[in-house]
mmCIF file of N, CA and C in Angstrom:
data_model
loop_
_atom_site.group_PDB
_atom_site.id
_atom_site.type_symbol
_atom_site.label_atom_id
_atom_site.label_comp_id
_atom_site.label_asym_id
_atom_site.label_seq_id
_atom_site.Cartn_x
_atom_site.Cartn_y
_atom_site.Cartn_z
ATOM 1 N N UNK A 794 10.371 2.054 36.673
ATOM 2 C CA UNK A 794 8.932 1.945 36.572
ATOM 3 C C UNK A 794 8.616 0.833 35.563
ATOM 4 N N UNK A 795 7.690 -0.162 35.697
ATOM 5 C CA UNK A 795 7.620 -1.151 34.698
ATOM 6 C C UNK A 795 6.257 -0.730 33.717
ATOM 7 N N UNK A 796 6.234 -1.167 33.469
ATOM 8 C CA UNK A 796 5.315 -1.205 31.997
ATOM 9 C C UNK A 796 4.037 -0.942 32.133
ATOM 10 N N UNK A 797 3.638 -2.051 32.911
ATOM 11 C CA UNK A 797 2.141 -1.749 33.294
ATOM 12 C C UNK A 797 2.123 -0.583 34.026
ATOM 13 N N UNK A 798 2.859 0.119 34.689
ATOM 14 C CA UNK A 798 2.886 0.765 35.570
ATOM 15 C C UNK A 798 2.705 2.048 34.556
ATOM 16 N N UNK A 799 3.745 2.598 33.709
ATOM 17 C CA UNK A 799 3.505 3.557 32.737
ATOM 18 C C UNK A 799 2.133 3.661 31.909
ATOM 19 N N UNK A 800 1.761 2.208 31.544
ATOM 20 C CA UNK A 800 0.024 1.708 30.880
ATOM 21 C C UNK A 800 -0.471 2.941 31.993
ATOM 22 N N UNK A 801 -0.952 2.363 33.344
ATOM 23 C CA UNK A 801 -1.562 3.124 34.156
ATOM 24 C C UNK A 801 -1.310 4.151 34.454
ATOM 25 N N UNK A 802 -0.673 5.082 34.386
ATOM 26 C CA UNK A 802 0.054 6.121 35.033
ATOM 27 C C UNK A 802 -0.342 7.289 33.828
ATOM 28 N N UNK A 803 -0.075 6.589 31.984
ATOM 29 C CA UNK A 803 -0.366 7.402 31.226
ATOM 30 C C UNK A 803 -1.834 7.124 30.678
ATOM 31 N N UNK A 804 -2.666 5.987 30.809
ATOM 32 C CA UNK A 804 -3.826 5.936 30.229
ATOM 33 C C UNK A 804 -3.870 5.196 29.375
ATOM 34 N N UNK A 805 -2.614 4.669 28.761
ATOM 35 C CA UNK A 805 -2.453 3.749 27.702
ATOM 36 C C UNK A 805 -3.939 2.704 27.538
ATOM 37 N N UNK A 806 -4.175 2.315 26.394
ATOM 38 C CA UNK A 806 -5.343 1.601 25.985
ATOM 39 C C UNK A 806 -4.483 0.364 25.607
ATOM 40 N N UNK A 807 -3.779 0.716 24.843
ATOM 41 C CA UNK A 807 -2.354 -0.591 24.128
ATOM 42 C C UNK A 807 -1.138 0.016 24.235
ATOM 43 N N UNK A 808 -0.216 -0.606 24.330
ATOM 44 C CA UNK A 808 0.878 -0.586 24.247
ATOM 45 C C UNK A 808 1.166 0.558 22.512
ATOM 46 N N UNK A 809 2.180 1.240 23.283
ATOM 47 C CA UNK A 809 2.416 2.821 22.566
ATOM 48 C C UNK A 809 3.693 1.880 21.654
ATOM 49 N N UNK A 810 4.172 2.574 19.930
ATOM 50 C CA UNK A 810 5.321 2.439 19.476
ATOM 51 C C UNK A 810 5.371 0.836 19.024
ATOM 52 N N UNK A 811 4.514 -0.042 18.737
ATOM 53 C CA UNK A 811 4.885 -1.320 18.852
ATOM 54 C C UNK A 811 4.543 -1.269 17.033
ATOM 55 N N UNK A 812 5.039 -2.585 17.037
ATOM 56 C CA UNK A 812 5.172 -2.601 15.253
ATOM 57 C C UNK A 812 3.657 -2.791 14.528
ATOM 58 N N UNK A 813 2.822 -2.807 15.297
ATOM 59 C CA UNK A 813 1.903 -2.134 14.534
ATOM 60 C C UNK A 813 0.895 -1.167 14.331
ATOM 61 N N UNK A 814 1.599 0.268 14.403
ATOM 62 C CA UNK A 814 1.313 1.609 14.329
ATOM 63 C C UNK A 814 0.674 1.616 12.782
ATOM 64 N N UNK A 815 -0.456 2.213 12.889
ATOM 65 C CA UNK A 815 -1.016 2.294 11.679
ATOM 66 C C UNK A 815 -0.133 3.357 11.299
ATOM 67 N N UNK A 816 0.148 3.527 9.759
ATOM 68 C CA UNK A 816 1.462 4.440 8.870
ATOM 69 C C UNK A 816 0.226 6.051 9.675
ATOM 70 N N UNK A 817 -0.596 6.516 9.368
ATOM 71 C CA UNK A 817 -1.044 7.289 9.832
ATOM 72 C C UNK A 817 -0.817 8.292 11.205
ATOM 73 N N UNK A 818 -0.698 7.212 11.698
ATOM 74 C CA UNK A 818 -0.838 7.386 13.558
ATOM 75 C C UNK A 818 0.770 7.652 13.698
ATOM 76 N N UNK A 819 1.792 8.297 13.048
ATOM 77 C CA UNK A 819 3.134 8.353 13.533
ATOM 78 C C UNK A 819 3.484 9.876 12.940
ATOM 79 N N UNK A 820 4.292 10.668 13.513
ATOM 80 C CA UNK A 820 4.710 12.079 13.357
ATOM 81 C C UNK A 820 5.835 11.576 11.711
ATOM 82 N N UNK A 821 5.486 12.700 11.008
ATOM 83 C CA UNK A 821 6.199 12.391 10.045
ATOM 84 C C UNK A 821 7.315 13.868 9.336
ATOM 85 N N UNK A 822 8.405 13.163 9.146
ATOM 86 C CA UNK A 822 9.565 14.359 8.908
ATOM 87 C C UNK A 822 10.089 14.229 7.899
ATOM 88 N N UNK A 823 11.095 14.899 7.908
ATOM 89 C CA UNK A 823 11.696 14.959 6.297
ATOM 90 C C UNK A 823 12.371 13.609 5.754
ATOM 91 N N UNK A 824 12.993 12.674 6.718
ATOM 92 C CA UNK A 824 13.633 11.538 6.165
ATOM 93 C C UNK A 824 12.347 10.968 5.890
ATOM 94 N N UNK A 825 11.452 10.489 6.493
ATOM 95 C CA UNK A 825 10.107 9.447 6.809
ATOM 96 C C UNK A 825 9.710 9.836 5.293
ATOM 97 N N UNK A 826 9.351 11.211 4.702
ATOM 98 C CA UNK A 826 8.681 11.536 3.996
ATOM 99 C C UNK A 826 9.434 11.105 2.245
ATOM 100 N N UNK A 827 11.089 11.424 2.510
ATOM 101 C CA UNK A 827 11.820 11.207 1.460
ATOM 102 C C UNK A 827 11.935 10.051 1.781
ATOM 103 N N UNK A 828 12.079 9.046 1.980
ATOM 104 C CA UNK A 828 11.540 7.221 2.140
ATOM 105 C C UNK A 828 10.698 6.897 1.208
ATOM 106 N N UNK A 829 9.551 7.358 1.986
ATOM 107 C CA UNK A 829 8.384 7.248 1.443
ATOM 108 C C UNK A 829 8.211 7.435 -0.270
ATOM 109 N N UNK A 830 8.589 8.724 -0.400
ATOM 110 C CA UNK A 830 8.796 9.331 -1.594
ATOM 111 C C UNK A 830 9.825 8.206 -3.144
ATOM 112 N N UNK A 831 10.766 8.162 -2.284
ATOM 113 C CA UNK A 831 11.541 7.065 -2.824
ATOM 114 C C UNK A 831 11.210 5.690 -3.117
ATOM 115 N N UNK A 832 10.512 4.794 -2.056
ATOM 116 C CA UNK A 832 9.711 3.782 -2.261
ATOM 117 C C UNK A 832 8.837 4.152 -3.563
ATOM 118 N N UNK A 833 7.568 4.757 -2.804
ATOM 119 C CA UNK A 833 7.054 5.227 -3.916
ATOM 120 C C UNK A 833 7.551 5.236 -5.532
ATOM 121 N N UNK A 834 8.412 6.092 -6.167
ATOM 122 C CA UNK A 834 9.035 6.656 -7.348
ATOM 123 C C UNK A 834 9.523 4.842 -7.800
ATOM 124 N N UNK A 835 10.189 4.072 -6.606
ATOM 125 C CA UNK A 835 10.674 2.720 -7.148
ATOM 126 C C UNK A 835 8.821 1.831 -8.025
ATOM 127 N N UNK A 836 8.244 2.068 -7.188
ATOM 128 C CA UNK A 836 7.193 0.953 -7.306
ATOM 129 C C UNK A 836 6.262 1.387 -8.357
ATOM 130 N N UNK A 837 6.124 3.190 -8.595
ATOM 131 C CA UNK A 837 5.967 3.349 -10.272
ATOM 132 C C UNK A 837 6.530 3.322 -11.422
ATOM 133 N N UNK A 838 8.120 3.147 -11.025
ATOM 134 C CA UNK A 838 8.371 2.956 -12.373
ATOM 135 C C UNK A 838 9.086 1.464 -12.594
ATOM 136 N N UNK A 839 8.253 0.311 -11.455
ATOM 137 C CA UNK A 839 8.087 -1.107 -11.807
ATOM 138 C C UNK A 839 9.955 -1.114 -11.224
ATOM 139 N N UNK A 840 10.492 -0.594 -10.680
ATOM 140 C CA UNK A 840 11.911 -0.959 -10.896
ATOM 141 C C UNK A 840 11.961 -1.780 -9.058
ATOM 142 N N UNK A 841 13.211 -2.476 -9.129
ATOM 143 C CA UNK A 841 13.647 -3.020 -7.600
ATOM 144 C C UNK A 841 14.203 -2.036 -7.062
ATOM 145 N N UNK A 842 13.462 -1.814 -5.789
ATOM 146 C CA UNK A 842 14.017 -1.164 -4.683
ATOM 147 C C UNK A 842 14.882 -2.003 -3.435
ATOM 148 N N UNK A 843 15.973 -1.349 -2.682
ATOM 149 C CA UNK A 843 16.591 -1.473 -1.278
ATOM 150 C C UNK A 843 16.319 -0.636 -0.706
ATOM 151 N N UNK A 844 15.390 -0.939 0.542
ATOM 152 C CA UNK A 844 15.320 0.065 1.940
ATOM 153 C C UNK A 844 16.537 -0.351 3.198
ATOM 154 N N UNK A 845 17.325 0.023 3.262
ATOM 155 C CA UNK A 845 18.447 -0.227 4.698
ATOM 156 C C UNK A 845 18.500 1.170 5.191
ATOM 157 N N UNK A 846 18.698 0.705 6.334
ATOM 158 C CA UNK A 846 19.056 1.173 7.928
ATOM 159 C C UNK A 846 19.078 0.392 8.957
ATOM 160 N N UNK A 847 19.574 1.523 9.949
ATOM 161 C CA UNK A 847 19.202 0.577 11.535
ATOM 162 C C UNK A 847 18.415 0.108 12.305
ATOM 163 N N UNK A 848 18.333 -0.611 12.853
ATOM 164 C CA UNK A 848 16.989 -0.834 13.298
ATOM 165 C C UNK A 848 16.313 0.060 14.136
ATOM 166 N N UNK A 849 15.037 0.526 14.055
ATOM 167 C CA UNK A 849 14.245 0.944 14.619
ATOM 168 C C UNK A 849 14.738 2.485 13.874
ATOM 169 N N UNK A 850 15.011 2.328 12.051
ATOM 170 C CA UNK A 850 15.160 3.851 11.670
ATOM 171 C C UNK A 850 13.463 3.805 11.130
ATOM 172 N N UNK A 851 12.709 3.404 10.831
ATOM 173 C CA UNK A 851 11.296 3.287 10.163
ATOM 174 C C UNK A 851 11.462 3.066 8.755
ATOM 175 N N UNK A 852 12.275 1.796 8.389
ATOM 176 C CA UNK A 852 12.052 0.936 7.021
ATOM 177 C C UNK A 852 10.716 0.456 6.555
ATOM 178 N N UNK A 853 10.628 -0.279 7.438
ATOM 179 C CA UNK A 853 9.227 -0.898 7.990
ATOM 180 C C UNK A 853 8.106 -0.412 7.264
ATOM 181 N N UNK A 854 8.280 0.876 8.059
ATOM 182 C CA UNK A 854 7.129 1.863 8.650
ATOM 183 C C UNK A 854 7.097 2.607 7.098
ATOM 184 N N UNK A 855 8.530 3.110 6.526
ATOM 185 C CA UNK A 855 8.138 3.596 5.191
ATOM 186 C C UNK A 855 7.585 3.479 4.330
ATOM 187 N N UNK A 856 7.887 1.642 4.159
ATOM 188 C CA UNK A 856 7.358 0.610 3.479
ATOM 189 C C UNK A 856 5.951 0.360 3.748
ATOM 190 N N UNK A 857 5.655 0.419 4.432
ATOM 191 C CA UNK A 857 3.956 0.503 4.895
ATOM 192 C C UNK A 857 3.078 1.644 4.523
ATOM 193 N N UNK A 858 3.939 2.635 4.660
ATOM 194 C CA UNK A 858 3.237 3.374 4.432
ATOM 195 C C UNK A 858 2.972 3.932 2.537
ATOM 196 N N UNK A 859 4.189 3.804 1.903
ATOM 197 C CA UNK A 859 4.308 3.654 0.519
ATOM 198 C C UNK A 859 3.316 2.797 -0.163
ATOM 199 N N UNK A 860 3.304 1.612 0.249
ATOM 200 C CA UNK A 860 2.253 0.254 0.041
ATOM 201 C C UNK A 860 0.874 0.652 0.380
ATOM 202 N N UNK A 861 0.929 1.338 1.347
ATOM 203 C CA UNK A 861 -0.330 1.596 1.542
ATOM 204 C C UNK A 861 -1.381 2.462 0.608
ATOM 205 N N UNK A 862 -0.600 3.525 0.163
ATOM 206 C CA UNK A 862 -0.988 4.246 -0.561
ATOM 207 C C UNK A 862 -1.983 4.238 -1.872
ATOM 208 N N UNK A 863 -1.100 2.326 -2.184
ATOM 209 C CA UNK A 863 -1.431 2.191 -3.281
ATOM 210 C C UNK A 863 -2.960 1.692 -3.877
ATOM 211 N N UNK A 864 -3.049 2.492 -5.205
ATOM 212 C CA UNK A 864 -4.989 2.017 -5.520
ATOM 213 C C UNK A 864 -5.209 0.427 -5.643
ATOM 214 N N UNK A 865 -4.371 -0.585 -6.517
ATOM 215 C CA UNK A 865 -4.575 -1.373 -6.616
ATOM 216 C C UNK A 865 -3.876 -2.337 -5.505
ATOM 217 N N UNK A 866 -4.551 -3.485 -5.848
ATOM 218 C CA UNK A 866 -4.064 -4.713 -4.706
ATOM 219 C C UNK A 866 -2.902 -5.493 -5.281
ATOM 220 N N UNK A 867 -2.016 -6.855 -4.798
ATOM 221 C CA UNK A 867 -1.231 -7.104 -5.381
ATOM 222 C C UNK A 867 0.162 -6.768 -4.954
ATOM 223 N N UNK A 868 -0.081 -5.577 -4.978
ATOM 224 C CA UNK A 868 1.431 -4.869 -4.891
ATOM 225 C C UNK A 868 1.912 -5.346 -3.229
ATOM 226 N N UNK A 869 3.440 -6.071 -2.865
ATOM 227 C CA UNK A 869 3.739 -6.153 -1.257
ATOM 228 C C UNK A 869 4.997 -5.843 -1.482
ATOM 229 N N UNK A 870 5.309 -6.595 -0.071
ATOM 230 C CA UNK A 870 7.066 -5.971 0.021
ATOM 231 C C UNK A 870 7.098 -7.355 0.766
ATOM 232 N N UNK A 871 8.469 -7.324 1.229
ATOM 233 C CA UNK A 871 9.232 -8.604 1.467
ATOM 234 C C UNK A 871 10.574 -8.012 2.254
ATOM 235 N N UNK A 872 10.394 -8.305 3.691
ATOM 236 C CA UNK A 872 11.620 -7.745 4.300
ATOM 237 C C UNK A 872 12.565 -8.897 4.826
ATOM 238 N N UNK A 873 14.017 -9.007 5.154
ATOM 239 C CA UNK A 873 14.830 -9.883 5.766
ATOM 240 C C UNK A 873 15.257 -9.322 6.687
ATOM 241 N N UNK A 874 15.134 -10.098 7.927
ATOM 242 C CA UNK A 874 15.818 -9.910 8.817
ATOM 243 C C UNK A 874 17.638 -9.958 8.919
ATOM 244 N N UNK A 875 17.783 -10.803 7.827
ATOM 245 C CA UNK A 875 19.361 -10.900 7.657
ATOM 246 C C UNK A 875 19.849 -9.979 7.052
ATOM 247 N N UNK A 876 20.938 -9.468 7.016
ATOM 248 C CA UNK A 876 21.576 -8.136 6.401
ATOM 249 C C UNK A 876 22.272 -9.364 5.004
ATOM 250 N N UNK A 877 21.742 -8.800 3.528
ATOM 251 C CA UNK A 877 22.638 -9.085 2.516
ATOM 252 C C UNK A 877 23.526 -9.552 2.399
ATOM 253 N N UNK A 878 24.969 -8.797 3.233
ATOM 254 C CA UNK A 878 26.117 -8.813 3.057
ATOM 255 C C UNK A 878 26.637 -9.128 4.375
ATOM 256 N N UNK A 879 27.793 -9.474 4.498
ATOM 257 C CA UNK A 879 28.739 -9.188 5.733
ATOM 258 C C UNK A 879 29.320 -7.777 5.867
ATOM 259 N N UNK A 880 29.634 -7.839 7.110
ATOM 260 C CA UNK A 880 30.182 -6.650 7.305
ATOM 261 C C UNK A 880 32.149 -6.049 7.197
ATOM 262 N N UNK A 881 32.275 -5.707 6.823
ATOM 263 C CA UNK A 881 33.995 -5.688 5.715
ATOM 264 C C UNK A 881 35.048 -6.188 6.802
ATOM 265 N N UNK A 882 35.219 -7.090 6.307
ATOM 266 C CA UNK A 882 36.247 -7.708 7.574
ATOM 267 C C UNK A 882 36.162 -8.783 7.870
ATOM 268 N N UNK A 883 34.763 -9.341 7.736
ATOM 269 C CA UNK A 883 34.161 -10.630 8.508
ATOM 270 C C UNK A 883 33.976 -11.846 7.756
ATOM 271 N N UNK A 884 34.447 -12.660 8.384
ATOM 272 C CA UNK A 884 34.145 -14.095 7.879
ATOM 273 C C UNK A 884 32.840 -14.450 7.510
ATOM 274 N N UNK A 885 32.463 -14.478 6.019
ATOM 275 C CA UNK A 885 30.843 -15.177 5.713
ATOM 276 C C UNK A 885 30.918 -16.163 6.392
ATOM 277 N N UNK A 886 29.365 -16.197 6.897
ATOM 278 C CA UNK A 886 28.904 -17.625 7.376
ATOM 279 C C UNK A 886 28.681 -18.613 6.277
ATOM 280 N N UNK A 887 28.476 -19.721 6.545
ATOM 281 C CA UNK A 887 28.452 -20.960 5.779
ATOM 282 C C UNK A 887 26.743 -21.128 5.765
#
């Protein structure tokens, strides 16, 4: 079934799951929440945080939603698409 076809079929207005789900609009569980929580705890007590996982675990989405929270303006985040490190075994790139 293609895409548009599901659009029509379910009623869709926009496209469901796409990267920009307001932090609100998403079911939230115990990892999502301890993320969150964690972000959070980093960004009050001024210290550097690392968010990793896999893709499509809701880094992103944690991060958005942590940020969001916040009273004042100013405060962002900064994500890479490149992973830090290599992976154990592998030849760094140049």
């Amino acid at each position: 079934m293609s895409i548009d076809a599901l659009r029509t079929h379910y009623g869709f207005t926009r496209m469901p799951f796409g990267k920009n789900i307001a932090p609100g609009m998403v079911h939230h569980h115990q990892a999502h929440d301890q993320a969150v929580a964690r972000i959070s705890w980093a960004i009050n007590e001024t210290a550097i945080g690392v968010v990793t996982g896999e893709v499509g675990a809701g880094k992103t989405l944690a991060i958005r939603t942590a940020t969001g929270a916040l009273p004042r303006p100013g405060i962002g985040s900064s994500t890479s698409p490149t992973p830090l490190s290599e992976p154990e075994g592998s030849t760094p790139r140049s």
